[in-house]
Short mmCIF file of C-alpha atoms in Angstrom, two decimals:
data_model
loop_
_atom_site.label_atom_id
_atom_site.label_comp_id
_atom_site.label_asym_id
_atom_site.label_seq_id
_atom_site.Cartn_x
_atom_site.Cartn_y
_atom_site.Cartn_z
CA UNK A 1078 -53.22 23.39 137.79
CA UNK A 1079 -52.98 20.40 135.42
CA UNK A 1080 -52.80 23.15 132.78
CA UNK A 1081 -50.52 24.96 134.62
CA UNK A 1082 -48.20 22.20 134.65
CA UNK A 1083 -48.22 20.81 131.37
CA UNK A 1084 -47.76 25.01 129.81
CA UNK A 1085 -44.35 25.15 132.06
CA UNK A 1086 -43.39 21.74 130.67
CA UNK A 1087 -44.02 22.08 127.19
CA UNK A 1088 -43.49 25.48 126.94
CA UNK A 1089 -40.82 26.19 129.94
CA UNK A 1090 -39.40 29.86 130.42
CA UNK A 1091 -36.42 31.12 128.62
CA UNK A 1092 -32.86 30.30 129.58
CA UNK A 1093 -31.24 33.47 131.23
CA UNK A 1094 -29.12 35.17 128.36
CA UNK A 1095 -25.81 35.23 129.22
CA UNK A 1096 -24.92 38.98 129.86
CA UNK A 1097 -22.60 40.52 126.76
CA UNK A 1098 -19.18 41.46 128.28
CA UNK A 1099 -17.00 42.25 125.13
CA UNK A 1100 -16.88 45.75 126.41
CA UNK A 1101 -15.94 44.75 129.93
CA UNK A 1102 -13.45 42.21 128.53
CA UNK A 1103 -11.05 44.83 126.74
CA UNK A 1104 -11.70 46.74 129.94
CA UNK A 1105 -10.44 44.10 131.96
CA UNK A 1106 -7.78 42.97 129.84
CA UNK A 1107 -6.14 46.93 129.65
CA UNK A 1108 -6.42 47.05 133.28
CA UNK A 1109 -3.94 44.10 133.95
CA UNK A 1110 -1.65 44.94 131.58
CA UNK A 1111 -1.63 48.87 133.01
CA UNK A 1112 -0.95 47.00 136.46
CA UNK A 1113 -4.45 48.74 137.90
CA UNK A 1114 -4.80 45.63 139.43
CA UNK A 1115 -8.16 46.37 141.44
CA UNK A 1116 -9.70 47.60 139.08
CA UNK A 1117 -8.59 44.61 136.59
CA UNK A 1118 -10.49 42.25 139.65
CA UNK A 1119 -13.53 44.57 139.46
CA UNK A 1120 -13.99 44.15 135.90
CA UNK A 1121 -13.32 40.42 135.04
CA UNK A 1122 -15.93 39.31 138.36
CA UNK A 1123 -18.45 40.92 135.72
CA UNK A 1124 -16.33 39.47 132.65
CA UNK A 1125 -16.79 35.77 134.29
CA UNK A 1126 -20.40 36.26 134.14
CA UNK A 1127 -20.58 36.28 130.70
CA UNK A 1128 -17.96 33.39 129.62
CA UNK A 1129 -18.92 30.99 132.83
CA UNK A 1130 -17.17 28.33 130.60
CA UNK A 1131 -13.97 30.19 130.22
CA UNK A 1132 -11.41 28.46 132.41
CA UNK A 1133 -8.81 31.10 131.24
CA UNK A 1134 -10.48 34.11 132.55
CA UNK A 1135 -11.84 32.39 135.55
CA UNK A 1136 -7.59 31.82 136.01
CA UNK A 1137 -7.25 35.13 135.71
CA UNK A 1138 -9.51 36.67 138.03
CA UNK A 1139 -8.36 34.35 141.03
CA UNK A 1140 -4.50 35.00 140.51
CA UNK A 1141 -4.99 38.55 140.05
CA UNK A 1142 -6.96 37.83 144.08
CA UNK A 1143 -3.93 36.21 145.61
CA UNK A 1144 -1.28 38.12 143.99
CA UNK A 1145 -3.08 41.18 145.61
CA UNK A 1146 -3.99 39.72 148.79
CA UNK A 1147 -0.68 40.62 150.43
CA UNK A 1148 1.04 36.99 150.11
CA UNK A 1149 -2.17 35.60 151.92
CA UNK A 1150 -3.17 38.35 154.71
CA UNK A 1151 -6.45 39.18 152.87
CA UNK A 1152 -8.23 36.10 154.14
CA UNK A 1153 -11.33 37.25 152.30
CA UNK A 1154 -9.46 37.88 148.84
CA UNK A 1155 -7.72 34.29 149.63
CA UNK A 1156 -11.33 32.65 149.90
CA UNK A 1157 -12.77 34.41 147.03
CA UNK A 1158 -9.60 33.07 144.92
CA UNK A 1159 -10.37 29.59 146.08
CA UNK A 1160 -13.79 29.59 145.26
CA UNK A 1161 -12.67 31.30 141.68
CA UNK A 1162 -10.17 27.64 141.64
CA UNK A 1163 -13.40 25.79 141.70
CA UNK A 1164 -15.26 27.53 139.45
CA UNK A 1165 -12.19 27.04 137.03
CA UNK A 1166 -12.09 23.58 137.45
CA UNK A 1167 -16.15 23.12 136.57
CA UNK A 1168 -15.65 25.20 133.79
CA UNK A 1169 -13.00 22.47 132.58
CA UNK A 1170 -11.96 20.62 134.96
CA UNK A 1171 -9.32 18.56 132.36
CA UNK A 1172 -7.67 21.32 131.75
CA UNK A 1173 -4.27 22.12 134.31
CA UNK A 1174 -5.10 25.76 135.30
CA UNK A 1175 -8.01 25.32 137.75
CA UNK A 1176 -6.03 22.42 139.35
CA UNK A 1177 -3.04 25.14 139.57
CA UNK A 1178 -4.56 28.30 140.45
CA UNK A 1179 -6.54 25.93 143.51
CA UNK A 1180 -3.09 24.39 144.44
CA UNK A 1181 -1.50 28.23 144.78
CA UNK A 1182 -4.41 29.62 146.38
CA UNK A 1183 -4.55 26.88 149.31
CA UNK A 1184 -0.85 27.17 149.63
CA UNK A 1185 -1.34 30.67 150.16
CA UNK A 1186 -4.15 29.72 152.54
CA UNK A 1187 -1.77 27.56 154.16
CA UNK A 1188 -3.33 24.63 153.50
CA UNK A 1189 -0.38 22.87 152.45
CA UNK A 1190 -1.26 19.28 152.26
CA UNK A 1191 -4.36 20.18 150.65
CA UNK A 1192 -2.56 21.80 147.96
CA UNK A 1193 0.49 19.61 146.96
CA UNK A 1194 -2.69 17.39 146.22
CA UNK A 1195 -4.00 19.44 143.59
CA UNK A 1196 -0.77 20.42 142.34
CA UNK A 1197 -0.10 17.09 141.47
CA UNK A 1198 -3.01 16.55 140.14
CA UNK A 1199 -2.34 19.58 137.61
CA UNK A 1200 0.91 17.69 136.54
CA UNK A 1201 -1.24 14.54 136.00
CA UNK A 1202 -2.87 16.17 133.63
CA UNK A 1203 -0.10 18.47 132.02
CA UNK A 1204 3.06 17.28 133.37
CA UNK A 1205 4.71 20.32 131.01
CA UNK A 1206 3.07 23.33 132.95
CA UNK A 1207 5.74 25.27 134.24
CA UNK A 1208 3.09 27.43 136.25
CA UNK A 1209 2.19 24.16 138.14
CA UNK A 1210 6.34 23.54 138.74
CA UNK A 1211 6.92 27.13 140.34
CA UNK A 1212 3.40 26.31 142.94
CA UNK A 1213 4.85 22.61 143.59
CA UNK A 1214 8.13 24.05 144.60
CA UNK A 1215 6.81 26.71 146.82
CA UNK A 1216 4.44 24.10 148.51
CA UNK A 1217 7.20 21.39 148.63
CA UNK A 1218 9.23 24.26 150.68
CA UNK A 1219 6.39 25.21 152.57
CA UNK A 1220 6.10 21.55 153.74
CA UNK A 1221 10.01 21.21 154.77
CA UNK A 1222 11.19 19.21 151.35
CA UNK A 1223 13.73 21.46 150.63
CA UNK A 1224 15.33 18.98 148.12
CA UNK A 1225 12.43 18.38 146.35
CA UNK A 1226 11.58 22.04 146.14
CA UNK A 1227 15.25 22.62 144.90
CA UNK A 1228 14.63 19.59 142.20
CA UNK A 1229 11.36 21.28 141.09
CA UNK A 1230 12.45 24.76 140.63
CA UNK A 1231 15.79 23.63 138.99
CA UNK A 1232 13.10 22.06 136.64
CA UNK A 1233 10.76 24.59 135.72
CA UNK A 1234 13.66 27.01 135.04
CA UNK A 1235 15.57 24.49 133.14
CA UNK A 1236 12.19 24.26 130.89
CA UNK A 1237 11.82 28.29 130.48
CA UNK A 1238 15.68 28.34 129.12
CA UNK A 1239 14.33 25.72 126.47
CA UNK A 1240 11.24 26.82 125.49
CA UNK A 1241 10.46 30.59 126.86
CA UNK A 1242 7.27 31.21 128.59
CA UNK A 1243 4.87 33.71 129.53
CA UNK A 1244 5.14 36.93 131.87
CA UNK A 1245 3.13 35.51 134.43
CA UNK A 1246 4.73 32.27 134.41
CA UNK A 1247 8.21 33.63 134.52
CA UNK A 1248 7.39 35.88 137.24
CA UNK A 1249 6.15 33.18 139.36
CA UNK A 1250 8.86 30.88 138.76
CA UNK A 1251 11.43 32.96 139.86
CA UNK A 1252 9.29 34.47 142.89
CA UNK A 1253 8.82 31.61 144.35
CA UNK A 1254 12.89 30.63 143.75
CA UNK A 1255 13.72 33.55 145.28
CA UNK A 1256 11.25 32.65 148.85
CA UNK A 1257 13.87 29.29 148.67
CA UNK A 1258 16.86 30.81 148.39
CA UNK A 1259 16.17 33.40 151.07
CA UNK A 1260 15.07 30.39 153.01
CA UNK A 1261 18.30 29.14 153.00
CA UNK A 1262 20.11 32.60 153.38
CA UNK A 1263 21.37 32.74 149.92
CA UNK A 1264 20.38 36.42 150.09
CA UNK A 1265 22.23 37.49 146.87
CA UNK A 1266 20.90 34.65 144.80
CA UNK A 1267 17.26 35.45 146.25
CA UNK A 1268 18.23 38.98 144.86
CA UNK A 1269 18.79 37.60 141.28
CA UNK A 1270 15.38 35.55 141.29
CA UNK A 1271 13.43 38.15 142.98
CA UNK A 1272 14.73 40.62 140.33
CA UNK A 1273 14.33 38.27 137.89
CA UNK A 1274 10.64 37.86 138.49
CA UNK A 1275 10.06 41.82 138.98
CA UNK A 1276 11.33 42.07 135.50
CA UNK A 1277 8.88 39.96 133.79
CA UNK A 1278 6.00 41.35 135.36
CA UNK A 1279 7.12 44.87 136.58
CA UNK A 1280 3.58 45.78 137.70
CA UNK A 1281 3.46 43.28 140.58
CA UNK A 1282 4.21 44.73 143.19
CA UNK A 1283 3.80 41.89 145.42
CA UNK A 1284 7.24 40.94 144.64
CA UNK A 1285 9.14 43.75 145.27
CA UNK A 1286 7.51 43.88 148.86
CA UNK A 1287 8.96 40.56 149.27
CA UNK A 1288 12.17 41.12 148.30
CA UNK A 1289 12.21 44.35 150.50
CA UNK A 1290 10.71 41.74 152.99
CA UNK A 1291 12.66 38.95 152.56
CA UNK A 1292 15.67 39.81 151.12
CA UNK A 1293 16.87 43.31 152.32
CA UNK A 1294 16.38 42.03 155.77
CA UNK A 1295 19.79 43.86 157.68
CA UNK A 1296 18.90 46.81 159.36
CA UNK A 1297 21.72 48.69 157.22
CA UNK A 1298 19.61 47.79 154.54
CA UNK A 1299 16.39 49.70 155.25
CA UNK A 1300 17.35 52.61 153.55
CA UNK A 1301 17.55 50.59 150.51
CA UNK A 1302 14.18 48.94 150.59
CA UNK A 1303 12.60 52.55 151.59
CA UNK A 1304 14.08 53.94 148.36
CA UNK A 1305 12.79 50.65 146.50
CA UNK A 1306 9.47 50.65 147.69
CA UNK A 1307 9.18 54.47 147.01
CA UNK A 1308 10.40 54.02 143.77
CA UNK A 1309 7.30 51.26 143.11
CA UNK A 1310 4.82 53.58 144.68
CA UNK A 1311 5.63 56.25 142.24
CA UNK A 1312 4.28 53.96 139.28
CA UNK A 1313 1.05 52.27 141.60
CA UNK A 1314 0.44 55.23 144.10
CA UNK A 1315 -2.82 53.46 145.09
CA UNK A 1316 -1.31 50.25 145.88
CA UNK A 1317 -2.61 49.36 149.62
CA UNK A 1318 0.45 47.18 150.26
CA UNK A 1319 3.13 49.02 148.90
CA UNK A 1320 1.66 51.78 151.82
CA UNK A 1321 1.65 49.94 154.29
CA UNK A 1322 5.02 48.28 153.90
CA UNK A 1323 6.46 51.87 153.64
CA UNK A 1324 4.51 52.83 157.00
CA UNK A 1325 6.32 49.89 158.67
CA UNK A 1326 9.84 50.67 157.50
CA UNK A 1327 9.41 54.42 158.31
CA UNK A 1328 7.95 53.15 162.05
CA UNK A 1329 11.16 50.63 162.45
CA UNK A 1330 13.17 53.88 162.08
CA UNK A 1331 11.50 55.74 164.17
CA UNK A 1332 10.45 58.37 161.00
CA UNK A 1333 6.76 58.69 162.75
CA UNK A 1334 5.51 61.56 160.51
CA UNK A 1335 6.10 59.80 157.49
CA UNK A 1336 5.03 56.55 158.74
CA UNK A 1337 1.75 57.96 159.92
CA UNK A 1338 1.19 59.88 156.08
CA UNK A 1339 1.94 56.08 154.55
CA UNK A 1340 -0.77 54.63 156.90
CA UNK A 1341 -3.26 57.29 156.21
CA UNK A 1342 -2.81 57.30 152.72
CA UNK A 1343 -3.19 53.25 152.81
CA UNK A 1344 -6.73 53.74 154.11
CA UNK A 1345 -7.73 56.25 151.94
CA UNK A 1346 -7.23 54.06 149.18
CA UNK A 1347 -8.18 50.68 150.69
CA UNK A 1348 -11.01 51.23 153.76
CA UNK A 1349 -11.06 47.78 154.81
CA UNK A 1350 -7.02 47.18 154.55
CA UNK A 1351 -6.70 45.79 158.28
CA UNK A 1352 -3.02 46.32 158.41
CA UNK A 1353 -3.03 50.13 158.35
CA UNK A 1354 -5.78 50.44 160.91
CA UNK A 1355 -3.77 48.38 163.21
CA UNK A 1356 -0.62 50.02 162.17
CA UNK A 1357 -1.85 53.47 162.87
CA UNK A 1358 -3.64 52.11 166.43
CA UNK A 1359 -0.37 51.11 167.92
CA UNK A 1360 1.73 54.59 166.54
CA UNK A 1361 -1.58 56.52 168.15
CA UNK A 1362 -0.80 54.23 171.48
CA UNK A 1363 2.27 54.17 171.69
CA UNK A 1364 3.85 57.28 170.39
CA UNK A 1365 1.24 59.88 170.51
CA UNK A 1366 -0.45 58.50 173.20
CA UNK A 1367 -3.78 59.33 171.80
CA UNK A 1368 -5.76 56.98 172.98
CA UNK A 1369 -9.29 58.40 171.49
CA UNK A 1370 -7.36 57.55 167.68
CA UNK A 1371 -6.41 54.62 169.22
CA UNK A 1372 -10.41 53.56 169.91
CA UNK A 1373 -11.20 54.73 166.33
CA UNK A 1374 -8.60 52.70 164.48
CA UNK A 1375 -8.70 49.59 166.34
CA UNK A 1376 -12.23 49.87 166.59
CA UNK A 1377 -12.17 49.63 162.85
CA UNK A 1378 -9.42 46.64 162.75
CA UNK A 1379 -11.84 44.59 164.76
CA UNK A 1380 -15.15 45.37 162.98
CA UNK A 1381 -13.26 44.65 159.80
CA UNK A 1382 -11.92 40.92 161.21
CA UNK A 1383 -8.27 41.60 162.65
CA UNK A 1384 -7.23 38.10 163.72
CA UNK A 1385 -4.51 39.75 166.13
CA UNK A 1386 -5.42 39.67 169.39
CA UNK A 1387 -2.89 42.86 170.71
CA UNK A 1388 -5.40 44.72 168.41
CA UNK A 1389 -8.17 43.82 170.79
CA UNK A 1390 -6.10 44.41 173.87
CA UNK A 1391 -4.80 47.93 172.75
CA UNK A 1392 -8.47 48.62 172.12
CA UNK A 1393 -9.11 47.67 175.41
CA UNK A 1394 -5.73 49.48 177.38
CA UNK A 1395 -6.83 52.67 175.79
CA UNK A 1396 -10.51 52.71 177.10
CA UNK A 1397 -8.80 51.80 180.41
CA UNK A 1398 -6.31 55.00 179.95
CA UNK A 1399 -9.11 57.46 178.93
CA UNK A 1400 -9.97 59.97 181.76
CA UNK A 1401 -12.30 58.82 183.55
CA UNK A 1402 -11.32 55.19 182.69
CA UNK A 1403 -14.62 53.33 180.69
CA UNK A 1404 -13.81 49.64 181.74
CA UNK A 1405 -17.53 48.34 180.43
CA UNK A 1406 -16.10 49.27 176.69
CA UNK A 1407 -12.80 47.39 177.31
CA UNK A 1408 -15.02 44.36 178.40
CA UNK A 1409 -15.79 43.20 174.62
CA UNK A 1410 -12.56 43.87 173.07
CA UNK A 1411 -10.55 41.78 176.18
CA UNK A 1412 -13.49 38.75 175.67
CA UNK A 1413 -12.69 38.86 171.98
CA UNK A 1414 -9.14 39.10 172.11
CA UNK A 1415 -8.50 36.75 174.83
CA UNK A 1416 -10.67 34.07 172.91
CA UNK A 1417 -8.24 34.73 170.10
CA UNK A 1418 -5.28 34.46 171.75
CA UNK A 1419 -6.29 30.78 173.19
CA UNK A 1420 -7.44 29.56 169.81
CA UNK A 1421 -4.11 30.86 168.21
CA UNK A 1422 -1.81 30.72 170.92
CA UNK A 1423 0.72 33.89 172.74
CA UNK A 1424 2.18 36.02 170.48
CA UNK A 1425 5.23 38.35 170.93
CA UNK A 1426 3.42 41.02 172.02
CA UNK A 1427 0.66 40.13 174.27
CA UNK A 1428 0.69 36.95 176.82
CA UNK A 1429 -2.35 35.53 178.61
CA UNK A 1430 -1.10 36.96 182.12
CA UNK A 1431 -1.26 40.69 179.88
CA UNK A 1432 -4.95 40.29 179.22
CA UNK A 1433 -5.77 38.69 183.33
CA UNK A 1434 -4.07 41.39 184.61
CA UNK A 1435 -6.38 44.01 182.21
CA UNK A 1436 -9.32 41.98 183.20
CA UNK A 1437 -8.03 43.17 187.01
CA UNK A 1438 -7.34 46.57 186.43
CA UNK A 1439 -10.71 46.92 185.12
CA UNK A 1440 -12.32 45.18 188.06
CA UNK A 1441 -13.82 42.54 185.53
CA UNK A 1442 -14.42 39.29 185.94
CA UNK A 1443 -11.70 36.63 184.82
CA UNK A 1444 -12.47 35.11 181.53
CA UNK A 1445 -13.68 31.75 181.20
CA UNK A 1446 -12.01 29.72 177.94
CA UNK A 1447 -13.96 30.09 175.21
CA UNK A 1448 -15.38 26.70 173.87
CA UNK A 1449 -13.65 24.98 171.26
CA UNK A 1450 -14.90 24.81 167.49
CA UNK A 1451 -14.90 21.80 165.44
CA UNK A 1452 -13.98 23.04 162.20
CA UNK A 1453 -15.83 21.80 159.56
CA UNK A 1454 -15.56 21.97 155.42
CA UNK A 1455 -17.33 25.33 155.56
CA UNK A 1456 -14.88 26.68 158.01
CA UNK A 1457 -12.95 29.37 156.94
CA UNK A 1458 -9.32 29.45 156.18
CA UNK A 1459 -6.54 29.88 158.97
CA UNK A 1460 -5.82 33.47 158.82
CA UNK A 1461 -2.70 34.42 159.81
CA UNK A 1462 -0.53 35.72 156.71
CA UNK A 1463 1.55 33.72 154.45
CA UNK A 1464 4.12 36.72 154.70
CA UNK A 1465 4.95 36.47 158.40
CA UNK A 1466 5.24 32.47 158.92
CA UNK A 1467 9.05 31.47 159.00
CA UNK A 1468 10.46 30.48 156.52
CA UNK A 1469 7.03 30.68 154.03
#
């Protein structure tokens, strides 16, 4: 043993050689500038691998994450891009861009507080990064400061009509100016920004949901963001989000065929996109009334994580609705969706006297509240979407 122990400290084992990811790099690197953004996320998790020390690609990898998370709903791209923020900030933590990319990524996570933090610690360190200006102003909104979200975006666009700056930069700059502005209603100046942004990094298609979203919000205006939204899906036909926004628009206007073609084709290209799974579950219920399709899809939306709790209530109407009526399968999806709905609190759709007066159709017991968790550090993000809290 003695020997043993004095062979594996004299003579210890090898360090593990650091993989070579040149190849994978160029790979990577042609990816994001195509726009094949997915496949641009499934190359550089290898490419960090090989440059751990690389604060730049580590950047890379969890902005590319949020921006395709769909403005936060992707809780699990959202915690991947935070834990990407840390591992830019150990790779160097005095430089501005792990600060940064952590600041956006909790914003996103809507952990505001959390990020202004880190923002301002970016801007301690590099208090020229127009990158950390656009995140501050989008946080400083997100908290209620509209004046000094105003201040900081007049700011970091005052500093790209100096001295320029890159794509990504501009883009976010002006994204998250145009989330103010249509804030505050100015819907045409929104327009500008949002354009603005969509011109410097054409590829992200992000924005132009949100501008369909946030901007083209009159229903005399659906027609246009169909058109614009078809017009991005011809250049990123896989695009998950782009799909799915299109399903919703066609639904809104009661185009069902289409809708349903949108929704299909979302989870064709994305299995585990929530969103379209739900989507298709509530056409299925409520305009087919298929309520078999309705058990598959929302069956899926729950195994995958929905955080919706109509989701678990549709599940459970349309086991209720089948012929004979199989009440001990709505059982689960009523437990689980009720629980939701008292840790998140009534939605639109769906009050607590909807889900006690399933329980009694069903003959099941009432529900007892579920017990309250103390969250901890480990505890995952709140997930409800970025996109649909007024006025994100």
């Amino acid at each position: 043993d003695e020997i043993g122990d004095a062979r594996t400290r004299y003579f210890p084992d090898p360090p593990t050689a650091t993989p070579d990811v040149r190849d994978e790099s160029v790979e990577a690197e042609n990816a994001y500038r195509l726009g094949d953004y997915e496949q641009a996320i499934t190359l550089y998790r290898e490419v960090v691998k090989g440059k751990p020390n690389d604060a730049g690609i580590h950047f890379r990898l969890a902005y590319l994450l949020l921006i395709t998370s769909g403005s936060g709903s992707d809780t699990v791209k959202i915690n991947e891009a935070l834990k990407m923020a840390q591992a830019t900030i150990s790779a160097n933590p005095e430089s501005p861009l792990g600060w940064t990319i952590q600041a956006m990524a909790l914003d996103w996570g809507l952990q505001h507080n959390r990020a202004l933090a880190s923002a301002q610690r970016a801007l301690e360190i590099d208090p020229n990064s127009i990158f950390a200006k656009a995140v501050l102003g989008n946080i400083y909104r997100n908290l209620g400061d509209l004046g000094l979200s105003k201040a900081t975006f007049d700011d970091a666009i005052a500093q790209i009509q100096r001295n320029g700056a890159d794509n990504e930069t501009v883009a976010q700059v002006y994204r998250n100016y145009g989330r103010y502005l249509s804030s505050q209603a100015d819907y045409e100046g929104a327009a500008d920004a949002y354009q603005r942004a969509r011109q410097a990094m054409p590829t992200a298609t992000y924005i132009t949901i949100e501008l369909a979203n946030y901007v083209y919000i009159d229903p005399s205006e659906t027609e246009t963001s169909i058109n614009l939204l078809e017009e991005t899906l011809d250049t990123n036909p896989r695009d998950a989000a782009v799909l799915s926004q299109l399903g919703q628009l066609y639904y809104s206007q009661g185009v069902y065929d289409r809708a349903t073609e949108r929704f299909q084709q979302c989870i064709t290209v994305n299995q585990n996109y929530i969103d379209c799974y739900s989507a298709l579950g509530k056409l299925e219920f409520f305009v087919n009334a298929n309520y078999g399709k309705v058990i598959e899809y929302l069956t899926t939306a729950t195994r995958l994580g929905s955080s919706d709790p109509y989701d678990y209530f549709l599940l459970a109407r349309s086991y209720y609705r089948l012929q004979p009526p199989q009440c001990e399968q709505a059982a689960k999806p009523l437990r689980d969706g009720y629980n939701l709905m008292l840790e998140n609190g009534e939605t639109n759709l769906v009050k607590k006297d909807d889900f006690l007066r399933a329980f009694t159709d069903c003959g099941l017991a009432q529900p007892q509240a579920a017990p309250q968790i103390t969250p901890t550090a480990e505890t995952v993000i709140a997930t409800t979407p970025e996109a649909t809290i007024a006025p994100q």
